[in-house]
Amino acid sequence: MDKIFTIAKKEYKDAVRNYVFVTFLAFLIVLTGISMYVGALNFHVKVSLFEKTYQALIAAGQPVSTLTRPEFFPLQLLRATIEYLEIIGAILAISLGYLSIAKEKGNNTLPLIFTRPITRKKYYLGKLVGNLALIVSVCALLFITIIGIITFVGGIHLSSLEIAKILLSAFATFIYLSIFFLFAALCTTLMRFPSNALILTFVVWLFFVLIVPQIGDTMDTDNQVPGGFFNAIHIDQPQSKIILQQFTLYETLRNGIEETSITKHYERLTFALLGIKDIYNGKSLGYIFLDKVWEVLWLLGFFFTFGTMSLYAFSRSKVLLQKVE
Amino acid sequence: MKTNIQSSVVPIIVTQELTKKYDNSIALDSLCLSINKGEIFGFLGHNGAGKTTTVSMLTTLIAPTSGSASVCGFDTQKESIEVQKCIGYLPENVKFYDSLTAYENLEYLAKLSGVKNPKEKINEVLMFLEFDDVEKKKLGEFSKGMRQRIGIAQAILHDPEVLFLDEPTSGLDPMGIKNLRKIIIKLNREKGMTIFMNTHLLSEVAKTCTTIGVLNQGKLIYRDSLVHTMERFHDESSLEEIYFTLGDKH
């Protein structure tokens, strides 16, 4: 256990001293901070305006019944953050997974480690603990910043349910980023040349993070018209369901394409938790969990599959000891 | 320079019919070798002769296709952890963890070797290698010669009985080579360490080793003490000529 901790500590230290990782992290935090700050400030201005108008009407002896307080769902401010995490967060995790193995191969340090009394499995577990701890730190830093901005800039008091939803979204983010870390580590372990592994990982990233969700979104009629396609042509939900029954093959195909994307599962889960998708706004955690259990299972499935595969590959791979010229 | 001060007839490295095949090619062919405690063994051979493959098997990095090997009395396959406890290894062209300082690198590797008091041990080793005031420097700032000395330091932190060095002089300037030679001899004389050194620099073998072995296309074609070698080939003007003569005969 001591050795696993030693390796984990070294991995953590190595990553935070890496300028590629630090640059991506800083970029992610700045983007999140700006989007949250603008959103919170906007709400703050709306509330102030409402308060001023309300006071002015009272002072003038005018009725205030027609004045409606601006409705605001603070968790919806996290939409941009989730979208940044889907793309930049995944790149950050890929760079971590790639560097964690590629540096060892490039610097020929693995023979130093494997001639010491420690098993390969234990060594990889140490790497895993260190890097996953780093991803936890990234998520904690990001979501604490978010809660801080909502509370102190927006002046909004978050309920315990809202905080719980943010924390669960942070956990989903941890799983999502870890999947990309594990996938990059797996490819870099298996391929002789780390640069090829990086190219492959980015092709997969491009396909499942950017292309597949776009195909799914484009095929979804509701996403083509603001407010939804059926809503725009004044067809209510029960009727739209009847119409969609005529297009089951199309819907199955569209859904099937989206199901292959890790990003889509993460987005569906977090959008439900944060109420970004309106139908989940104000719903209980139990309701959201039951409705999104499939997304949870997909994410955990990817996490454990890549985790097991990378552990097995690292323990077995002969490629690890081939010199990279 | 003769250095065979503490060598004894206790075999510390023994291989029996050790063979390694990669796909259809034979990297090492039925190697039978015995190296005694306290020797400095120079393993000679062209590039691709099978020297690194041999060291990789002796240091438990790769498994042989057939045959067996033991180091410090332990089988490299069945008792790999015991073997790892009694050996130190410096691979060729190792660059270490360049984001860490020299001290952090040594501390990390000492802990993985199971050294009880890493700090004390690191200071002791650095003093032994006459290496001071470098602990806080990052390895990226080091010259090749200094890196190689850190390489030796990491390999001896846990007081191994056998030290494996793979092309240790590769890329070093004459001063670096001289310093490294001094260290190897000091380790052998003062710590009684058995040293197994892969090299293709014959001049280094003549100045450092007590015994030599010559590997040619995966086969051991010669093995004897340096003294006997020079006596046997007395009409040959240099070790280099001996090496090529042996190569020609096979």
XYZ file of C-alpha atoms in Angstrom:
575
model
C 0.000 0.000 0.000
C 2.922 2.311 0.808
C 4.360 1.807 -2.654
C 1.010 2.518 -4.326
C 0.836 5.770 -2.355
C 4.441 6.649 -3.337
C 3.648 6.115 -7.035
C 0.359 8.032 -6.759
C 2.135 10.975 -5.101
C 4.791 11.059 -7.816
C 2.166 10.915 -10.584
C 0.271 13.816 -9.035
C 3.427 15.882 -8.649
C 4.565 15.072 -12.175
C 1.231 16.148 -13.695
C 0.855 19.446 -11.839
C 4.362 20.390 -12.965
C 3.447 19.693 -16.582
C 2.740 22.888 -18.515
C 0.393 21.144 -21.007
C -1.867 19.975 -18.193
C -1.697 23.281 -16.309
C -2.488 25.261 -19.500
C -5.584 23.173 -20.270
C -6.736 23.378 -16.665
C -6.277 27.151 -16.528
C -8.149 27.505 -19.824
C -11.031 25.401 -18.524
C -11.275 27.332 -15.254
C -11.147 30.726 -16.992
C -13.866 29.745 -19.478
C -16.077 28.320 -16.731
C -15.487 31.334 -14.529
C -16.384 33.794 -17.302
C -19.566 31.962 -18.326
C -20.688 31.566 -14.714
C -19.806 35.155 -13.853
C -21.710 36.605 -16.823
C -24.734 34.398 -16.091
C -24.764 35.221 -12.389
C -24.268 38.935 -13.051
C -27.096 38.935 -15.571
C -29.434 37.396 -13.006
C -28.235 39.833 -10.348
C -29.045 42.784 -12.656
C -32.514 41.370 -13.440
C -33.313 40.927 -9.742
C -32.068 44.441 -8.925
C -34.171 45.903 -11.712
C -37.193 44.022 -10.436
C -36.586 45.230 -6.876
C -36.194 48.845 -8.021
C -39.323 48.704 -10.173
C -41.227 47.080 -7.318
C -40.135 49.762 -4.836
C -40.900 52.529 -7.354
C -44.422 51.172 -7.937
C -45.040 50.890 -4.197
C -43.776 54.438 -3.669
C -46.016 55.714 -6.454
C -49.001 53.891 -4.978
C -49.365 51.763 -8.134
C -50.557 48.123 -8.068
C -47.723 45.559 -8.156
C -49.831 42.487 -8.928
C -48.936 42.596 -12.632
C -45.255 42.623 -11.875
C -43.752 39.122 -11.987
C -40.507 38.294 -10.292
C -37.928 36.986 -12.816
C -37.871 33.210 -12.723
C -34.427 31.848 -12.352
C -32.934 28.370 -12.156
C -29.334 28.883 -11.019
C -28.207 25.371 -11.933
C -29.000 26.103 -15.566
C -26.007 28.445 -15.489
C -23.846 25.332 -15.594
C -24.850 24.482 -19.167
C -21.773 26.145 -20.709
C -19.520 24.536 -18.085
C -20.828 21.073 -18.946
C -20.278 21.769 -22.647
C -16.704 22.950 -21.973
C -16.058 19.863 -19.883
C -17.391 17.634 -22.647
C -14.746 18.976 -25.021
C -11.851 20.635 -23.162
C -12.215 18.411 -20.096
C -11.947 15.333 -22.303
C -8.777 16.733 -23.932
C -7.345 17.410 -20.468
C -8.041 13.813 -19.414
C -6.606 12.435 -22.669
C -3.406 14.433 -22.191
C -3.106 13.059 -18.645
C -3.580 9.444 -19.724
C -1.236 9.812 -22.678
C 1.551 11.576 -20.773
C 1.343 9.170 -17.857
C 2.453 6.260 -20.084
C 4.223 7.991 -22.987
C 6.749 9.728 -20.733
C 7.738 6.420 -19.177
C 8.190 4.880 -22.623
C 10.054 7.849 -24.071
C 12.377 8.229 -21.086
C 12.984 4.471 -20.846
C 12.116 4.512 -17.133
C 9.979 1.367 -17.097
C 13.004 -0.984 -16.891
C 14.040 0.943 -13.761
C 10.668 0.257 -12.185
C 10.133 -3.322 -13.350
C 13.505 -4.440 -11.954
C 12.400 -3.306 -8.508
C 10.356 -5.478 -6.141
C 6.949 -4.251 -7.269
C 4.420 -5.941 -9.536
C 3.280 -4.268 -12.740
C -0.303 -4.405 -11.528
C 0.598 -2.558 -8.337
C 2.575 -0.006 -10.301
C -0.351 0.692 -12.617
C -2.727 0.893 -9.648
C -0.440 3.560 -8.175
C -0.573 5.483 -11.435
C -4.337 5.122 -11.497
C -4.784 6.349 -7.917
C -2.545 9.380 -8.555
C -4.234 10.420 -11.773
C -7.769 9.777 -10.567
C -6.968 11.846 -7.470
C -5.871 14.596 -9.831
C -9.150 14.381 -11.763
C -11.038 14.547 -8.440
C -9.050 17.689 -7.601
C -9.880 19.230 -10.989
C -13.606 18.513 -10.516
C -13.536 19.806 -6.930
C -11.740 22.998 -7.965
C -14.144 23.608 -10.817
C -17.399 22.918 -9.001
C -16.340 24.791 -5.846
C -15.553 27.778 -8.099
C -19.016 27.421 -9.636
C -20.783 27.285 -6.258
C -18.695 30.273 -5.117
C -19.602 32.373 -8.168
C -23.334 31.529 -7.926
C -23.354 32.348 -4.211
C -21.097 35.379 -4.031
C -21.452 37.019 -7.462
C -25.037 36.049 -8.162
C -26.056 36.522 -4.526
C -28.127 33.350 -4.798
C -28.701 31.051 -1.858
C -28.475 27.460 -3.077
C -30.727 24.904 -1.379
C -29.285 21.632 -0.092
C -31.009 19.779 -2.957
C -29.376 22.098 -5.490
C -25.957 21.596 -3.855
C -26.526 17.829 -3.917
C -27.355 18.027 -7.632
C -24.165 20.014 -8.300
C -22.104 17.464 -6.336
C -23.663 14.572 -8.265
C -22.864 16.395 -11.503
C -19.279 16.753 -10.259
C -19.183 13.009 -9.657
C -20.571 12.316 -13.154
C -17.872 14.647 -14.497
C -15.212 12.678 -12.614
C -16.439 9.436 -14.205
C -16.644 11.045 -17.665
C -13.109 12.489 -17.516
C -11.724 9.256 -16.050
C -13.114 7.317 -19.022
C -11.035 9.444 -21.398
C -8.002 9.165 -19.124
C -8.300 5.367 -19.057
C -8.890 5.128 -22.797
C -5.801 7.240 -23.569
C -3.707 5.212 -21.092
C -4.943 1.975 -22.680
C -4.094 3.055 -26.245
C -0.673 4.400 -25.217
C 0.104 1.160 -23.388
C -0.904 -1.064 -26.273
C 0.692 0.831 -29.134
C 4.415 0.767 -29.665
C 4.645 4.421 -30.655
C 2.880 6.794 -28.258
C 2.337 9.369 -31.015
C 0.149 6.838 -32.891
C -1.816 6.229 -29.702
C -2.395 9.955 -29.316
C -3.679 10.241 -32.887
C -6.016 7.261 -32.386
C -7.302 8.663 -29.089
C -8.037 12.024 -30.687
C -9.815 10.400 -33.619
C -12.030 8.536 -31.150
C -12.515 11.749 -29.145
C -13.450 13.670 -32.289
C -15.907 11.003 -33.346
C -17.685 10.404 -30.039
C -17.471 13.893 -28.553
C -18.131 16.068 -31.566
C -19.426 14.080 -34.541
C -21.867 11.534 -33.036
C -23.717 14.014 -30.779
C -24.023 16.381 -33.766
C -25.509 13.629 -35.939
C -27.959 12.790 -33.144
C -28.895 16.431 -32.639
C -29.343 17.077 -36.342
C -31.596 14.046 -36.690
C -33.726 15.215 -33.752
C -36.520 17.320 -35.227
C -37.063 19.038 -31.891
C -33.584 20.517 -32.035
C -34.127 22.165 -35.425
C -36.716 24.707 -34.334
C -36.479 26.928 -31.238
C -38.953 25.678 -28.637
C -39.274 22.348 -30.403
C -40.645 21.293 -33.787
C -44.068 20.039 -32.631
C -44.535 22.995 -30.339
C -43.889 25.360 -33.261
C -46.622 23.774 -35.362
C -48.988 23.703 -32.345
C -49.061 19.953 -31.801
C -49.198 18.909 -28.146
C -47.111 16.158 -26.541
C -49.667 13.266 -26.667
C -50.286 13.970 -30.353
C -46.581 14.253 -31.115
C -46.036 10.846 -29.489
C -48.678 9.333 -31.781
C -47.000 10.888 -34.826
C -43.557 9.692 -33.738
C -44.901 6.122 -33.553
C -44.915 6.231 -37.360
C -41.186 6.911 -37.306
C -39.980 4.278 -34.818
C -37.215 3.018 -37.098
C -35.917 6.549 -37.576
C -36.077 7.233 -33.815
C -34.359 3.906 -33.005
C -31.581 4.713 -35.449
C -31.146 8.249 -34.112
C -31.145 7.033 -30.513
C -28.792 4.176 -31.370
C -26.256 6.586 -32.818
C -26.411 8.733 -29.702
C -26.108 5.680 -27.422
C -22.597 5.026 -28.750
C -21.376 8.397 -27.516
C -19.968 8.622 -23.995
C -20.442 12.363 -24.228
C -24.147 12.059 -24.946
C -24.681 9.872 -21.863
C -22.788 12.352 -19.712
C -24.739 15.262 -21.181
C -28.115 13.580 -20.727
C -27.348 12.789 -17.078
C -25.941 16.182 -16.105
C -28.575 18.134 -18.055
C -31.241 16.214 -16.133
C -29.527 16.715 -12.762
C -29.024 20.436 -13.318
C -32.497 20.975 -14.799
C -31.007 22.272 -18.053
C -33.508 20.032 -19.787
C -36.722 21.772 -18.605
C -38.718 18.614 -17.912
C -36.329 17.740 -15.060
C -36.394 21.164 -13.458
C -37.343 20.931 -9.797
C -37.647 17.148 -9.908
C -36.402 14.998 -7.039
C -33.108 13.106 -7.152
C -34.990 9.797 -7.040
C -37.062 10.724 -10.086
C -34.019 11.846 -12.072
C -32.022 8.761 -11.082
C -34.775 6.376 -12.122
C -35.249 8.163 -15.413
C -31.508 8.347 -16.143
C -30.378 5.012 -14.707
C -29.440 3.887 -18.218
C -27.002 6.807 -18.612
C -25.475 6.028 -15.205
C -24.991 2.398 -16.190
C -23.419 3.336 -19.528
C -20.938 5.704 -17.886
C -20.014 3.218 -15.146
C -19.774 0.473 -17.777
C -17.275 2.476 -19.858
C -15.335 3.392 -16.690
C -14.943 -0.164 -15.416
C -14.366 -1.665 -18.880
C -11.544 0.718 -19.772
C -10.192 0.500 -16.208
C -9.977 -3.292 -16.349
C -8.639 -3.345 -19.906
C -5.895 -0.812 -19.182
C -4.866 -2.636 -15.987
C -4.691 -5.919 -17.885
C -2.809 -4.363 -20.821
C -0.247 -2.733 -18.534
C 0.337 -5.949 -16.592
C 0.775 -7.995 -19.746
C 2.007 -5.753 -22.508
C 5.426 -6.582 -23.888
C 5.197 -3.426 -25.938
C 5.927 -1.428 -22.805
C 9.527 -2.556 -22.766
C 10.252 -1.939 -26.420
C 12.470 1.064 -26.845
C 10.941 4.032 -28.603
C 13.527 5.519 -30.943
C 44.260 -1.941 -14.189
C 43.561 -5.112 -12.252
C 40.584 -4.950 -9.950
C 39.785 -8.500 -9.039
C 40.250 -7.813 -5.331
C 37.292 -9.600 -3.785
C 36.245 -12.115 -6.403
C 35.684 -15.606 -5.121
C 34.601 -18.870 -6.668
C 31.042 -18.511 -5.461
C 28.896 -18.265 -8.597
C 26.416 -15.403 -8.306
C 25.031 -15.385 -11.873
C 24.382 -18.723 -13.540
C 22.577 -19.391 -16.813
C 21.766 -22.786 -18.275
C 20.856 -23.103 -21.937
C 19.246 -19.681 -21.719
C 17.434 -18.983 -24.980
C 15.248 -16.180 -26.250
C 13.383 -16.254 -29.540
C 11.444 -13.381 -31.101
C 9.046 -14.664 -33.772
C 11.414 -16.518 -36.099
C 14.724 -15.019 -35.003
C 16.920 -16.255 -32.144
C 18.167 -13.349 -30.031
C 20.041 -15.558 -27.581
C 20.994 -19.159 -28.234
C 21.553 -21.606 -25.337
C 23.718 -19.349 -23.195
C 25.625 -21.180 -20.474
C 27.454 -18.787 -18.228
C 28.716 -18.609 -14.672
C 29.954 -15.418 -13.084
C 31.553 -15.452 -9.663
C 30.903 -13.094 -6.791
C 33.116 -9.999 -6.916
C 33.867 -10.125 -10.633
C 33.545 -7.259 -13.062
C 32.225 -9.041 -16.110
C 32.441 -7.319 -19.481
C 29.892 -8.642 -21.945
C 31.090 -7.786 -25.425
C 29.342 -7.979 -28.739
C 28.227 -6.031 -31.787
C 24.954 -4.136 -31.772
C 22.167 -6.706 -31.938
C 24.357 -9.563 -30.674
C 21.929 -10.272 -27.815
C 23.601 -8.452 -24.902
C 20.573 -6.392 -23.869
C 18.298 -9.427 -24.273
C 20.561 -11.337 -21.862
C 20.516 -8.529 -19.292
C 16.754 -8.158 -19.681
C 16.297 -11.820 -18.781
C 18.766 -11.708 -15.897
C 17.042 -8.631 -14.463
C 13.596 -10.318 -14.727
C 12.318 -7.863 -17.344
C 11.555 -10.527 -19.931
C 10.998 -14.253 -19.733
C 13.273 -16.696 -21.563
C 11.853 -18.935 -24.280
C 13.728 -21.865 -22.753
C 16.524 -22.539 -20.294
C 16.986 -20.946 -16.907
C 18.971 -18.340 -15.053
C 19.689 -17.600 -11.426
C 21.017 -14.479 -9.774
C 22.158 -14.486 -6.113
C 20.908 -18.072 -5.931
C 17.357 -17.195 -6.948
C 15.635 -18.306 -10.119
C 14.838 -15.283 -12.299
C 11.446 -16.700 -13.252
C 10.190 -18.399 -10.106
C 11.737 -16.039 -7.537
C 11.750 -12.765 -9.457
C 10.983 -10.595 -6.395
C 13.994 -12.066 -4.538
C 16.179 -11.450 -7.589
C 14.925 -7.859 -7.827
C 15.895 -7.266 -4.189
C 19.511 -8.259 -4.817
C 20.158 -6.484 -8.111
C 20.650 -2.921 -9.280
C 20.149 -1.959 -12.909
C 21.053 0.970 -15.092
C 19.454 0.615 -18.550
C 20.886 2.246 -21.647
C 19.804 5.837 -22.380
C 17.527 6.246 -19.391
C 16.330 9.828 -18.957
C 14.543 9.545 -15.573
C 11.680 11.828 -14.542
C 12.774 15.214 -15.787
C 10.102 17.204 -13.971
C 11.475 15.969 -10.650
C 14.708 17.036 -9.008
C 17.619 14.624 -8.722
C 16.759 14.122 -5.066
C 13.059 13.477 -5.811
C 14.022 10.915 -8.449
C 16.283 9.101 -6.026
C 13.754 9.272 -3.198
C 11.020 7.841 -5.422
C 13.157 4.960 -6.679
C 14.532 4.275 -3.174
C 10.998 3.941 -1.807
C 10.056 1.562 -4.608
C 13.130 -0.508 -3.752
C 11.927 -0.712 -0.165
C 14.777 1.362 1.343
C 13.880 2.077 4.976
C 15.478 5.523 5.456
C 15.604 6.992 1.955
C 16.995 10.379 3.014
C 19.965 8.948 4.904
C 20.658 6.426 2.179
C 20.544 9.012 -0.608
C 23.020 11.241 1.226
C 25.289 8.277 1.843
C 25.214 7.197 -1.809
C 25.746 10.725 -3.121
C 28.714 11.106 -0.792
C 30.108 7.757 -1.955
C 29.825 8.911 -5.564
C 31.400 12.263 -4.620
C 28.300 13.988 -5.840
C 27.162 16.943 -3.770
C 24.983 20.029 -4.048
C 22.898 18.548 -6.835
C 19.857 17.252 -4.971
C 17.718 20.305 -5.653
C 18.535 20.591 -9.348
C 16.089 19.227 -11.900
C 17.458 16.372 -13.957
C 16.688 18.304 -17.138
C 19.592 20.608 -16.210
C 22.107 17.753 -15.902
C 24.844 16.782 -18.328
C 24.881 13.222 -19.671
C 27.761 12.351 -17.338
C 25.921 13.660 -14.273
C 22.769 11.806 -15.283
C 24.745 8.622 -15.593
C 26.096 9.096 -12.079
C 22.532 9.619 -10.818
C 21.754 6.428 -12.723
C 24.404 4.575 -10.776
C 23.140 6.172 -7.555
C 19.562 4.911 -8.109
C 20.900 1.439 -8.873
C 22.885 1.096 -5.633
C 20.476 2.751 -3.172
C 19.373 -0.607 -1.774
C 22.927 -2.076 -1.592
C 22.487 -4.719 -4.276
C 24.885 -7.618 -4.582
C 24.931 -7.476 -8.367
C 24.916 -4.380 -10.542
C 23.863 -4.615 -14.193
C 25.012 -1.821 -16.480
C 23.824 -1.670 -20.093
C 26.236 0.328 -22.262
C 27.015 2.694 -19.382
C 29.560 4.746 -21.354
C 27.226 5.345 -24.305
C 27.206 9.046 -25.189
C 29.745 10.068 -22.538
C 32.742 12.285 -23.240
C 36.256 11.058 -22.267
C 36.056 12.725 -18.858
C 32.645 11.167 -18.239
C 33.968 7.742 -19.228
C 36.954 8.136 -16.894
C 34.729 9.147 -13.966
C 32.351 6.275 -14.570
C 35.245 3.805 -14.729
C 36.465 5.126 -11.372
C 33.008 4.599 -9.868
C 32.668 1.044 -11.197
C 36.026 0.041 -9.756
C 35.252 1.748 -6.444
C 31.922 -0.086 -6.177
C 33.659 -3.386 -6.793
C 36.528 -2.746 -4.406
C 34.805 -0.977 -1.539
C 31.333 -2.509 -1.636
C 32.276 -5.893 -3.071
C 29.643 -5.548 -5.747
C 29.608 -7.959 -8.676
C 29.271 -5.978 -11.868
C 27.841 -7.191 -15.165
C 28.555 -4.661 -17.859
C 27.292 -4.712 -21.439
C 29.550 -2.789 -23.727
C 31.135 -2.634 -27.106
C 33.991 -0.397 -25.989
C 36.937 -2.749 -25.820
C 39.256 -0.174 -24.284
C 36.887 0.103 -21.331
C 36.812 -3.632 -20.853
C 40.631 -3.718 -20.760
C 40.727 -0.990 -18.122
C 37.825 -2.108 -15.943
C 36.876 -5.782 -16.219
C 38.265 -8.898 -14.624
C 36.447 -11.338 -16.889
C 35.072 -11.064 -20.396
C 32.507 -12.839 -22.478
C 31.996 -12.346 -26.200
C 28.583 -12.772 -27.753
C 28.176 -13.161 -31.479
C 24.748 -13.500 -33.114
C 23.210 -14.755 -29.894
C 25.955 -17.274 -29.118
C 28.644 -17.036 -26.471
C 31.850 -17.570 -28.405
C 34.365 -16.775 -25.693
C 34.582 -16.473 -21.915
C 37.705 -16.146 -19.757
C 39.500 -13.855 -17.354
C 41.111 -10.803 -18.848
C 44.540 -11.979 -17.624
C 44.186 -15.364 -19.347
C 42.817 -13.742 -22.454
C 45.845 -11.493 -22.782
C 48.157 -14.474 -22.123
C 46.370 -16.766 -24.577
C 46.457 -14.292 -27.381
C 49.918 -12.981 -26.517
C 50.817 -12.451 -30.122
C 47.832 -10.255 -30.687
C 48.539 -6.611 -30.215
C 45.293 -5.555 -28.649
C 41.994 -6.689 -27.259
C 40.379 -5.291 -30.337
C 42.253 -7.748 -32.518
C 41.273 -10.600 -30.202
C 37.662 -9.569 -30.542
C 37.767 -9.546 -34.319
C 39.794 -12.779 -34.464
C 37.135 -14.517 -32.392
C 34.415 -13.044 -34.517
C 36.103 -14.260 -37.701
C 36.473 -17.817 -36.366
C 32.696 -18.016 -35.851
